[in-house]
XYZ file of C-alpha atoms in Angstrom:
746
model
C 133.003 90.469 121.184
C 131.924 87.681 118.850
C 131.331 90.048 115.923
C 134.793 91.562 116.263
C 136.445 88.162 116.690
C 134.815 86.931 113.473
C 135.926 90.095 111.671
C 139.526 89.647 112.857
C 139.481 85.974 111.942
C 138.399 86.790 108.395
C 140.304 90.061 108.185
C 141.110 89.670 104.508
C 137.385 89.544 103.809
C 136.924 92.674 105.916
C 139.529 94.453 103.790
C 137.583 93.423 100.686
C 134.377 94.577 102.404
C 136.004 97.942 103.088
C 136.886 98.271 99.421
C 133.300 97.410 98.495
C 132.013 99.984 100.985
C 134.191 102.666 99.411
C 133.082 101.771 95.880
C 129.418 101.212 96.760
C 129.259 104.286 98.953
C 130.641 106.577 96.284
C 128.320 105.030 93.703
C 125.331 105.470 96.020
C 126.268 109.074 96.740
C 126.505 109.891 93.041
C 123.288 108.103 92.060
C 121.119 109.116 95.022
C 118.426 111.556 93.848
C 119.056 115.032 95.205
C 116.096 117.323 95.727
C 115.111 120.362 97.732
C 112.171 119.251 99.883
C 111.330 115.710 101.011
C 108.746 113.926 98.897
C 105.841 113.676 101.318
C 102.111 113.395 100.815
C 100.049 116.302 102.104
C 96.726 114.737 103.193
C 94.546 117.397 101.610
C 92.296 117.316 98.560
C 90.891 120.508 97.047
C 87.562 120.549 95.183
C 87.085 123.685 93.091
C 83.795 124.385 91.300
C 83.148 127.415 89.101
C 79.600 128.776 88.727
C 79.937 131.985 86.669
C 77.941 134.981 87.817
C 76.641 133.474 91.067
C 76.793 135.413 94.316
C 78.648 134.027 97.358
C 75.333 133.118 99.043
C 74.158 131.218 95.980
C 77.549 129.490 95.698
C 77.303 128.336 99.311
C 73.717 127.125 99.005
C 73.740 125.605 95.519
C 77.317 124.305 95.185
C 79.319 124.149 98.412
C 76.764 122.577 100.733
C 75.712 119.698 98.403
C 79.352 118.696 97.879
C 80.177 119.040 101.601
C 77.225 116.840 102.593
C 78.489 114.049 100.350
C 82.221 114.100 101.196
C 81.703 114.431 104.967
C 80.710 110.772 105.105
C 84.115 109.562 103.838
C 86.104 107.583 106.418
C 89.383 109.160 107.503
C 88.416 112.806 106.995
C 89.831 114.970 109.766
C 88.422 118.349 108.737
C 86.475 119.975 105.896
C 86.948 123.682 105.168
C 85.191 125.650 102.453
C 85.261 129.123 100.945
C 82.366 130.450 98.889
C 83.173 133.544 96.854
C 81.703 135.149 93.770
C 81.481 132.480 91.090
C 83.842 130.018 92.824
C 83.422 127.314 95.466
C 86.595 125.952 97.074
C 86.441 122.992 99.493
C 89.492 121.549 101.274
C 89.114 117.999 102.624
C 91.914 117.224 105.103
C 92.510 113.564 105.945
C 94.329 111.891 108.817
C 97.988 111.035 108.068
C 97.346 107.259 108.052
C 94.979 107.461 105.047
C 96.321 106.428 101.640
C 95.874 109.452 99.387
C 95.198 107.394 96.251
C 92.216 105.751 97.921
C 91.080 109.065 99.426
C 91.253 110.751 96.028
C 89.107 108.050 94.452
C 86.536 108.223 97.282
C 86.297 112.002 96.937
C 85.790 111.703 93.175
C 83.025 109.144 93.704
C 81.237 111.376 96.205
C 81.587 114.452 93.985
C 80.085 112.467 91.090
C 77.086 111.741 93.305
C 76.807 115.426 94.298
C 76.929 116.645 90.682
C 73.278 115.640 90.242
C 72.309 118.344 92.764
C 74.483 121.085 91.254
C 73.130 123.780 88.911
C 73.236 122.921 85.232
C 75.336 126.006 84.476
C 78.022 125.057 87.002
C 81.260 123.807 85.505
C 82.738 120.391 86.178
C 84.290 120.254 89.701
C 88.089 120.163 89.627
C 89.703 117.785 92.159
C 93.385 118.298 92.970
C 95.897 116.921 95.456
C 98.723 118.965 96.982
C 101.996 117.320 95.984
C 105.283 118.986 96.900
C 107.087 117.050 94.187
C 104.826 118.739 91.614
C 106.059 122.217 92.498
C 108.265 123.824 89.811
C 111.994 123.407 90.348
C 112.831 126.379 88.117
C 111.171 129.021 85.948
C 112.449 129.903 82.478
C 111.412 133.434 81.497
C 111.411 134.477 77.825
C 111.344 138.128 76.760
C 111.726 139.559 73.268
C 111.451 142.765 71.276
C 109.004 141.142 68.800
C 105.304 140.328 69.236
C 104.017 138.307 72.166
C 102.186 135.907 69.836
C 105.441 135.065 68.064
C 107.161 134.682 71.444
C 104.465 132.214 72.511
C 105.196 130.067 69.458
C 108.874 130.031 70.434
C 107.929 129.199 74.033
C 105.719 126.308 72.886
C 108.560 124.855 70.805
C 110.874 125.163 73.812
C 108.179 123.624 76.011
C 107.995 120.553 73.754
C 111.775 120.143 73.854
C 111.857 120.450 77.660
C 109.079 117.919 78.196
C 111.068 115.439 76.101
C 113.892 115.481 78.697
C 113.965 112.289 80.831
C 113.837 114.053 84.202
C 111.096 116.568 83.335
C 107.505 115.638 84.146
C 105.776 118.632 82.549
C 106.262 122.297 81.734
C 103.502 124.840 82.375
C 103.342 127.902 80.129
C 102.196 131.138 81.759
C 101.603 134.561 80.245
C 101.171 133.882 76.531
C 98.531 134.965 74.046
C 96.462 132.124 72.586
C 95.017 132.420 69.090
C 91.320 131.913 68.410
C 88.876 132.526 65.565
C 86.270 135.066 66.619
C 82.933 135.129 64.834
C 81.307 138.444 65.790
C 77.626 138.117 64.894
C 75.541 141.074 63.677
C 72.253 140.512 65.488
C 70.328 142.841 63.173
C 71.557 141.098 60.013
C 70.818 137.731 61.567
C 67.225 138.726 62.226
C 66.891 140.252 58.769
C 67.709 136.895 57.169
C 65.428 135.122 59.667
C 68.364 133.111 61.081
C 69.336 132.104 64.631
C 72.601 131.605 66.478
C 72.011 127.873 66.358
C 71.904 127.984 62.542
C 75.263 129.768 62.435
C 76.885 127.481 65.012
C 75.690 124.276 63.382
C 76.903 125.445 59.969
C 80.427 126.076 61.226
C 80.529 122.845 63.253
C 79.315 120.676 60.377
C 81.777 122.162 57.904
C 84.791 121.940 60.256
C 84.983 118.138 60.277
C 86.884 115.222 58.819
C 84.524 112.625 57.338
C 85.765 109.030 56.901
C 84.979 107.575 53.490
C 85.842 103.918 53.949
C 88.553 102.130 52.003
C 89.252 101.135 48.395
C 91.199 98.068 47.251
C 93.392 98.653 44.210
C 95.227 95.494 43.193
C 97.071 94.465 46.348
C 96.920 97.888 47.964
C 94.259 99.123 50.383
C 93.631 102.880 50.528
C 91.716 104.708 53.226
C 89.386 107.474 52.060
C 88.379 110.542 54.034
C 87.059 114.020 53.357
C 89.372 116.550 55.015
C 87.120 119.404 55.980
C 88.995 121.023 58.850
C 89.715 124.692 58.399
C 93.298 125.665 57.608
C 92.579 129.333 56.988
C 90.090 131.386 59.057
C 88.999 133.275 55.927
C 87.293 130.106 54.673
C 84.662 130.525 57.393
C 83.465 133.763 55.801
C 82.466 131.893 52.604
C 80.361 129.223 54.295
C 76.709 129.168 53.297
C 74.351 129.297 56.251
C 71.095 128.966 54.311
C 69.850 129.554 50.754
C 66.196 130.652 50.943
C 64.708 130.968 47.471
C 67.991 129.821 45.969
C 69.845 132.900 47.227
C 72.759 131.828 49.467
C 73.361 133.615 52.780
C 77.040 133.541 53.667
C 78.609 133.845 57.108
C 80.164 137.128 56.034
C 76.666 138.523 55.502
C 75.692 138.081 59.155
C 79.034 138.079 61.035
C 82.526 139.448 61.032
C 85.217 136.739 61.185
C 88.537 137.682 62.779
C 91.622 135.678 63.638
C 92.308 137.212 67.062
C 93.333 136.214 70.559
C 91.563 134.726 73.527
C 91.014 136.820 76.620
C 94.182 136.506 78.676
C 93.843 134.160 81.635
C 97.414 134.589 82.939
C 100.058 137.272 82.979
C 103.801 137.005 83.559
C 105.964 140.011 84.332
C 109.546 140.152 85.512
C 111.509 142.882 87.234
C 115.258 142.434 86.863
C 117.327 144.137 89.554
C 120.693 142.414 89.051
C 122.328 140.249 86.430
C 125.008 137.631 86.878
C 128.220 138.109 84.930
C 130.345 135.341 83.447
C 132.613 135.274 86.510
C 129.636 134.755 88.852
C 129.397 138.331 90.179
C 126.099 140.226 90.275
C 125.870 143.726 88.847
C 122.879 146.091 89.223
C 120.662 146.822 86.232
C 119.938 150.440 85.400
C 116.425 149.871 84.025
C 114.511 148.098 86.774
C 110.972 148.342 85.402
C 108.684 145.361 84.852
C 108.862 143.691 81.461
C 106.312 141.337 79.945
C 107.584 137.767 79.642
C 106.371 134.252 79.038
C 107.250 131.931 81.911
C 107.858 128.197 81.618
C 107.486 126.430 84.993
C 109.553 123.237 84.899
C 108.431 120.304 87.080
C 110.643 117.286 87.585
C 109.561 113.677 87.887
C 109.344 112.298 91.446
C 112.592 110.621 92.492
C 114.696 112.263 89.786
C 117.899 114.130 90.598
C 117.074 117.832 90.748
C 120.663 118.847 89.947
C 120.831 116.642 86.853
C 117.360 117.720 85.707
C 118.174 121.420 86.074
C 121.493 120.842 84.320
C 119.724 119.176 81.394
C 117.312 122.118 81.113
C 120.169 124.630 81.184
C 122.036 122.639 78.539
C 118.921 122.652 76.350
C 118.585 126.423 76.750
C 122.211 126.861 75.712
C 121.752 124.765 72.548
C 118.213 125.838 71.597
C 117.995 127.968 68.469
C 116.175 131.081 69.668
C 115.245 133.929 67.321
C 117.342 137.065 67.487
C 116.353 139.474 70.220
C 115.105 136.750 72.587
C 116.251 137.048 76.177
C 116.298 134.065 78.565
C 116.419 134.451 82.337
C 116.101 131.533 84.752
C 114.587 132.292 88.169
C 113.673 130.200 91.189
C 116.242 127.505 90.414
C 115.966 125.193 93.440
C 118.875 123.087 92.218
C 121.242 125.884 93.221
C 120.123 125.561 96.843
C 120.442 121.769 96.760
C 123.830 121.985 95.077
C 124.966 124.429 97.764
C 123.779 122.025 100.470
C 125.604 119.137 98.798
C 128.797 121.164 98.536
C 128.408 122.253 102.154
C 128.083 118.601 103.141
C 131.195 117.665 101.176
C 133.128 120.601 102.600
C 131.945 119.825 106.129
C 132.964 116.194 105.790
C 136.386 117.187 104.506
C 136.785 119.922 107.107
C 135.461 117.577 109.780
C 137.994 114.910 108.904
C 140.810 117.455 108.897
C 139.789 119.086 112.183
C 139.089 115.760 113.889
C 142.463 114.474 112.812
C 144.059 117.745 113.943
C 142.512 117.391 117.406
C 143.407 113.719 117.584
C 146.956 114.498 116.490
C 147.302 116.690 119.542
C 146.196 113.962 121.934
C 146.875 110.639 120.168
C 149.516 111.001 117.472
C 149.613 110.455 113.722
C 148.599 106.824 113.430
C 145.789 106.922 115.946
C 144.408 110.092 114.359
C 144.334 108.530 110.900
C 142.858 105.261 112.163
C 140.091 107.123 113.983
C 139.517 109.648 111.177
C 138.788 106.879 108.669
C 135.551 106.195 110.564
C 133.974 109.398 109.216
C 134.030 108.659 105.466
C 133.337 104.961 105.979
C 130.277 105.653 108.146
C 128.999 108.238 105.654
C 129.495 105.929 102.670
C 127.763 103.043 104.435
C 124.876 105.389 105.242
C 124.570 106.359 101.563
C 124.295 102.675 100.619
C 121.507 102.202 103.170
C 119.730 105.333 101.898
C 119.860 103.990 98.350
C 118.359 100.663 99.450
C 115.636 102.418 101.487
C 114.768 104.778 98.635
C 115.553 107.907 100.648
C 116.557 110.951 98.611
C 119.222 113.461 99.579
C 116.922 116.345 100.441
C 117.692 119.384 102.569
C 116.578 117.678 105.809
C 118.794 114.630 105.204
C 121.772 116.779 104.209
C 121.349 118.983 107.273
C 121.080 115.886 109.487
C 124.269 114.442 107.997
C 126.117 117.638 108.889
C 124.779 117.368 112.467
C 125.832 113.708 112.710
C 129.338 114.427 111.471
C 130.763 115.140 114.918
C 129.247 111.985 116.448
C 130.811 109.495 114.058
C 134.258 109.276 115.679
C 133.194 108.728 119.298
C 133.069 104.937 119.072
C 136.241 104.731 116.996
C 138.219 106.849 119.489
C 137.359 104.528 122.375
C 138.159 101.325 120.518
C 141.352 102.478 118.791
C 142.789 103.938 122.016
C 141.998 100.774 123.944
C 143.707 98.680 121.275
C 146.802 100.871 121.661
C 146.668 100.415 125.446
C 146.658 96.642 125.121
C 149.415 96.821 122.535
C 151.568 98.888 124.907
C 151.064 96.214 127.561
C 152.794 93.700 125.303
C 149.914 91.841 123.660
C 150.110 90.934 119.997
C 148.347 93.188 117.547
C 145.387 90.895 116.855
C 145.058 89.829 120.469
C 145.057 93.508 121.407
C 142.290 94.167 118.887
C 140.179 91.289 120.232
C 140.564 91.971 123.944
C 140.384 95.766 123.677
C 137.187 95.693 121.619
C 135.643 93.057 123.869
C 136.414 95.181 126.938
C 134.713 98.362 125.711
C 132.395 96.905 123.069
C 129.351 96.639 125.293
C 129.873 100.191 126.557
C 130.200 101.473 122.991
C 127.020 99.654 121.952
C 125.183 100.977 125.003
C 126.286 104.566 124.396
C 125.216 104.420 120.730
C 121.944 102.727 121.663
C 121.101 105.484 124.146
C 121.725 108.148 121.511
C 119.636 106.246 118.968
C 116.898 105.741 121.562
C 116.644 109.511 122.010
C 115.873 110.010 118.310
C 113.751 106.880 117.806
C 110.486 108.375 119.201
C 110.769 111.206 116.657
C 110.152 108.628 113.926
C 106.568 108.392 115.184
C 106.010 112.148 115.264
C 102.386 112.487 114.088
C 100.997 114.817 111.492
C 102.395 116.493 108.429
C 105.261 118.118 110.350
C 106.180 114.719 111.764
C 106.301 113.195 108.307
C 108.511 116.053 107.127
C 110.855 115.964 110.135
C 111.063 112.158 110.357
C 114.002 112.294 107.953
C 116.131 113.900 110.686
C 115.945 111.039 113.252
C 116.054 108.468 110.461
C 119.299 109.946 109.125
C 120.888 110.182 112.559
C 119.880 106.622 113.459
C 121.286 105.251 110.193
C 124.580 107.162 110.444
C 125.136 106.357 114.129
C 124.376 102.678 113.539
C 126.778 102.719 110.596
C 129.477 104.273 112.781
C 128.909 101.513 115.361
C 129.359 98.855 112.666
C 132.540 100.544 111.454
C 133.881 100.797 115.009
C 133.214 97.139 115.885
C 134.055 95.484 112.572
C 136.346 97.624 110.427
C 138.297 99.735 112.919
C 139.734 96.745 114.863
C 140.922 95.141 111.622
C 142.438 98.323 110.170
C 144.017 99.188 113.534
C 145.378 95.659 113.791
C 147.134 96.150 110.475
C 148.649 99.543 111.267
C 149.003 99.710 115.076
C 152.523 100.606 116.194
C 153.769 101.764 119.583
C 157.009 103.560 120.380
C 160.088 101.358 120.434
C 158.458 98.610 118.388
C 160.096 97.128 115.307
C 158.424 98.330 112.152
C 155.497 95.911 111.921
C 157.751 92.878 112.408
C 155.065 90.474 113.594
C 152.674 91.700 110.938
C 155.109 90.810 108.174
C 155.778 87.417 109.707
C 152.064 86.674 109.757
C 151.167 88.006 106.320
C 153.658 89.935 104.184
C 150.783 91.222 102.001
C 148.787 92.734 104.854
C 150.412 96.135 104.751
C 150.214 96.227 100.988
C 146.507 95.424 101.082
C 145.914 98.199 103.615
C 147.849 100.678 101.532
C 145.919 99.464 98.492
C 142.621 100.284 100.204
C 143.801 103.806 100.972
C 145.117 104.240 97.441
C 141.824 103.070 95.962
C 139.917 105.574 98.103
C 142.232 108.375 96.983
C 141.782 107.329 93.344
C 137.976 107.322 93.604
C 137.934 110.747 95.244
C 140.265 112.107 92.585
C 138.111 110.795 89.753
C 134.910 112.175 91.268
C 136.239 115.576 92.273
C 139.892 116.533 91.689
C 139.371 119.720 93.718
C 138.332 117.646 96.733
C 141.409 115.478 96.334
C 143.579 118.597 96.149
C 141.975 120.006 99.290
C 142.565 116.703 101.088
C 146.205 116.528 100.006
C 146.960 120.161 100.864
C 144.950 119.991 104.081
C 146.620 116.747 105.084
C 150.067 118.209 104.435
C 149.243 121.319 106.483
C 147.849 119.250 109.331
C 150.939 117.032 109.361
C 153.205 120.088 109.334
C 151.192 121.589 112.202
C 151.486 118.332 114.080
C 155.228 118.009 113.613
C 156.185 121.603 114.352
C 153.334 122.862 116.557
C 151.079 120.173 117.990
C 153.716 117.602 118.943
C 155.891 119.999 121.028
C 152.751 121.369 122.706
C 151.329 117.869 123.212
C 154.597 116.650 124.755
C 154.527 119.578 127.149
C 150.855 118.998 127.882
C 151.354 115.303 128.633
C 154.522 115.910 130.636
C 153.501 118.997 132.627
C 149.938 120.239 132.193
C 148.174 116.882 132.368
C 149.756 115.896 135.724
C 148.734 119.295 137.104
C 145.167 118.778 135.903
C 145.106 115.317 137.450
C 146.469 116.699 140.709
C 143.881 119.497 140.691
C 141.112 117.000 140.042
C 142.353 114.804 142.859
C 142.338 117.847 145.135
C 138.759 118.572 144.076
C 137.748 114.990 144.827
C 139.489 115.209 148.219
C 137.545 118.410 148.954
C 134.341 116.685 147.881
C 134.945 113.870 150.369
C 135.307 116.252 153.320
C 132.272 116.255 155.569
C 131.530 116.567 159.274
C 128.387 115.073 160.766
C 129.593 115.169 164.386
C 128.137 118.607 165.081
C 124.625 119.128 166.383
C 121.750 118.841 163.896
C 124.247 118.156 161.075
C 121.745 116.228 158.954
C 119.174 118.992 159.255
C 121.724 121.674 158.388
C 123.018 119.815 155.319
C 119.814 118.322 153.905
C 116.959 120.464 155.252
C 116.964 122.837 152.270
C 116.946 120.046 149.689
C 114.219 118.141 151.521
C 112.053 121.272 151.681
C 112.557 121.983 147.963
C 111.862 118.378 146.916
C 108.778 117.965 149.080
C 107.489 121.396 148.014
C 107.786 120.600 144.314
C 106.085 117.205 144.778
C 103.230 118.840 146.707
C 102.809 121.405 143.930
C 102.605 118.674 141.309
C 100.093 116.590 143.278
C 98.138 119.729 144.194
C 97.894 120.757 140.547
C 96.579 117.296 139.642
C 94.121 117.414 142.532
C 93.039 120.891 141.406
C 92.170 119.497 137.977
C 90.221 116.478 139.259
C 88.612 117.650 142.519
C 88.463 121.421 142.147
C 90.427 124.449 143.395
C 89.440 124.088 147.067
C 90.908 120.595 147.329
C 93.957 121.618 145.344
C 94.755 124.547 147.611
C 95.196 122.140 150.535
C 98.435 120.965 148.920
C 99.321 123.978 146.759
C 99.705 126.388 149.694
C 102.141 124.283 151.780
C 103.869 123.149 148.613
C 104.460 126.739 147.541
C 105.762 127.717 150.989
C 108.149 124.754 151.152
C 109.396 125.431 147.597
C 110.012 129.081 148.444
C 111.844 128.074 151.627
C 113.966 125.607 149.668
C 114.890 128.196 146.990
C 115.797 130.787 149.639
C 117.831 128.195 151.516
C 119.770 127.270 148.377
C 120.529 130.929 147.679
C 121.657 131.337 151.287
C 123.943 128.314 151.073
C 125.343 129.604 147.769
C 126.232 132.922 149.393
C 127.707 130.970 152.302
C 130.025 129.068 149.957
C 131.029 132.301 148.208
C 131.687 133.918 151.606
C 133.939 131.062 152.748
C 135.772 131.179 149.409
C 137.202 134.589 150.317
C 140.082 135.503 148.002
C 139.236 132.729 145.525
C 135.676 134.036 145.263
C 136.949 137.582 144.756
C 139.290 136.494 141.973
C 136.610 134.365 140.244
C 134.080 137.212 140.544
C 136.440 139.711 138.908
C 137.134 137.336 136.007
C 133.442 136.540 135.626
C 132.546 140.232 135.737
C 135.147 141.159 133.112
C 133.932 138.465 130.707
C 130.290 139.333 131.287
C 130.925 143.053 130.818
C 132.703 142.414 127.519
C 129.849 140.319 126.160
C 127.170 142.749 127.339
C 129.019 145.741 125.873
C 128.915 144.048 122.472
C 125.154 143.632 122.920
C 124.804 147.314 123.844
C 126.817 148.390 120.797
C 124.746 146.114 118.571
C 121.519 147.622 119.906
C 120.250 144.373 121.485
C 120.588 145.700 125.044
C 120.215 149.069 126.764
C 122.577 150.518 129.350
C 120.045 150.262 132.170
C 119.641 146.516 131.656
C 123.436 146.144 131.501
C 123.756 147.786 134.919
C 121.119 145.463 136.395
C 122.799 142.379 134.912
C 126.209 143.422 136.218
C 124.823 143.292 139.749
C 125.385 139.517 139.761
C 129.200 139.620 139.383
C 129.193 142.595 141.751
C 127.392 140.428 144.319
C 130.000 137.672 143.890
C 132.884 140.136 144.276
C 131.269 141.768 147.315
C 130.621 138.435 149.025
C 134.204 137.342 148.412
C 135.517 140.625 149.786
C 133.425 140.212 152.956
C 134.751 136.703 153.297
C 138.325 137.983 153.127
C 137.620 140.563 155.849
C 135.299 138.689 158.213
C 135.622 134.999 157.476
C 139.313 134.340 157.953
C 139.890 130.951 159.495
C 136.235 129.906 159.174
C 135.632 126.600 157.355
C 131.924 126.202 158.050
C 128.922 128.360 158.816
C 125.814 126.260 158.300
C 126.759 123.423 155.947
C 129.280 120.827 157.094
C 129.102 118.623 153.977
C 130.969 119.683 150.853
C 128.608 117.624 148.694
C 125.783 119.834 149.914
C 127.894 122.918 149.133
C 128.530 121.758 145.572
C 124.873 120.891 144.961
C 123.695 124.180 146.489
C 126.190 126.136 144.399
C 125.069 124.374 141.204
C 121.387 125.057 141.890
C 122.194 128.624 142.938
C 124.019 129.164 139.627
C 120.957 127.778 137.807
C 118.662 130.208 139.603
C 121.067 133.060 138.837
C 121.046 132.173 135.114
C 117.231 132.117 135.119
C 117.200 135.504 136.847
C 119.617 136.955 134.259
C 117.471 135.570 131.452
C 114.326 137.095 132.983
C 115.999 140.503 133.315
C 117.481 140.458 129.811
């Protein structure tokens, strides 16, 4: 292939590119934002209007319907739902997924502004909100104390200010606190006695609680601003305000009202029930007192695109350093970063375990060098995918991480084919670089085609409509990116790396490689050393696991896998090849010299195929022309399908009958395995004994048919079918029907 030939021609540049991929991939992985849920827009806008004291009927008539009539004319609205309850109107406007939510929000606000003219004067301002997953709290900090709740709220507000100053925190909502307010409790009788009104009292307090600008004064070269600071610092000052002075006798606020520095009516409550606490070593111990305690909760929201792990870590570090009063307890709940961190660690562990297990399997079949050359495709493909994710602006959310774990096993397929073909050409005597060129060119198109078919399967999922489609689109996107990256690694990097390190048995230790470029091996070893260094700096534990795991795998290969592999290649593999050849020879046996051979061998399949086609066409005709017209095809189609199914079952029993002893042996093995599995289901309570007996009738039927074949079918090679292809196809379809029957029974 041209791409591979260019890569081999400029192989030093490819080595440098590999180094850049390692460095850039690790950098991308570290800097990629990690979050719990994908950042997607939910195409819904909620309009909430409060009309205190109104009944549900009044809310619907006076508030809900005027707003609905205005917003229903907006383009792109899919559905409008409303709920009218006592004092509250809630309207949900759902848009189609192709609508830009910023524009939709502005259109809704414009329409609500128009509708406000028709709303009651006592109704509050409509509240318009979007549903944004990224605005959900990532963690909740709960504060409890043995002192007053008002003092605890002051501490919580100070902590809230510190949290909101963190770079990754968008805002912090405080729930459950008591808010101070000055309450002026008016004595209606005293107010009337002094011939005063509420308006007189309100205006007096409002006019006195004000800062009045007084201009500026120039003194020499200085300019001073003047103002009269009249805001209240102490609630007791309000008591001494003069409301009026009829006849020169002042009437104070204290004469007509009682001023108290109290609390607002609580609008939110926060209570916490602690069942277990985490110890310093990470273990959870039960708590004796499990009652609810009153707390103040701080809901922390992170900025969109920020790393949830780093943001949560910064909040936890702030909590550790914050100077809390004595007796204050802090408990963090709902920390989503723990879930994301677990997913990230699972991904890292799966990649490491995947590399080790893939290499272990390849060691058994290919040997040390081939296993290492193929195994390098996993980290390289992953790192290249991380670079692409960083460029595309995709975050490492739970869907992407889960998709990466799924894709892990697919990343070595292309590399296995190419590396093994390079070794085959090398064993035939070609030079290392000629082997890399010709081997990749021979299988390159097949590798591209196989990857393209896999990508094509996931590509339609990118256009999955609706909110679920937007959420799940990260899965096909991740798989497409990783599989394409693995194809690039297989066609560009693997041939070059294999060309450097390929070595067959009996060959001088890289003699021609040294003659061509004495630094080639050193460069290759330098790449591997750089990768090991980067991994060690990022996570020494990971490096330790790789070193220990690699040593164990090599020891297993030398003392376990290699002796078994030698025996497998020398003895077992030839037997498997011989058995497969015997199967192919059996498949090629057929006899069409007997009477009505074609009818005997193909009649069942023709009946089944024609019957199914008639059922499909009859169902379509039933939908377009009515049931009478449809029955013309549905009745014969059903009869032919039934005849075909019965014929397949008959031919399956025929094959089992002719199998004789082999059928009996296979039936006993199948029955033993099935009985073991079903007994576990019975013990676990998922299956009853009666169902087990019914399900075991299938292996009993196989054993019985084989036994009859041993007794009555000796020497018989055919009964109805004379074509072994028809026997194999009938047996496969019969097994399918048997599985469906077992599923229906179970």
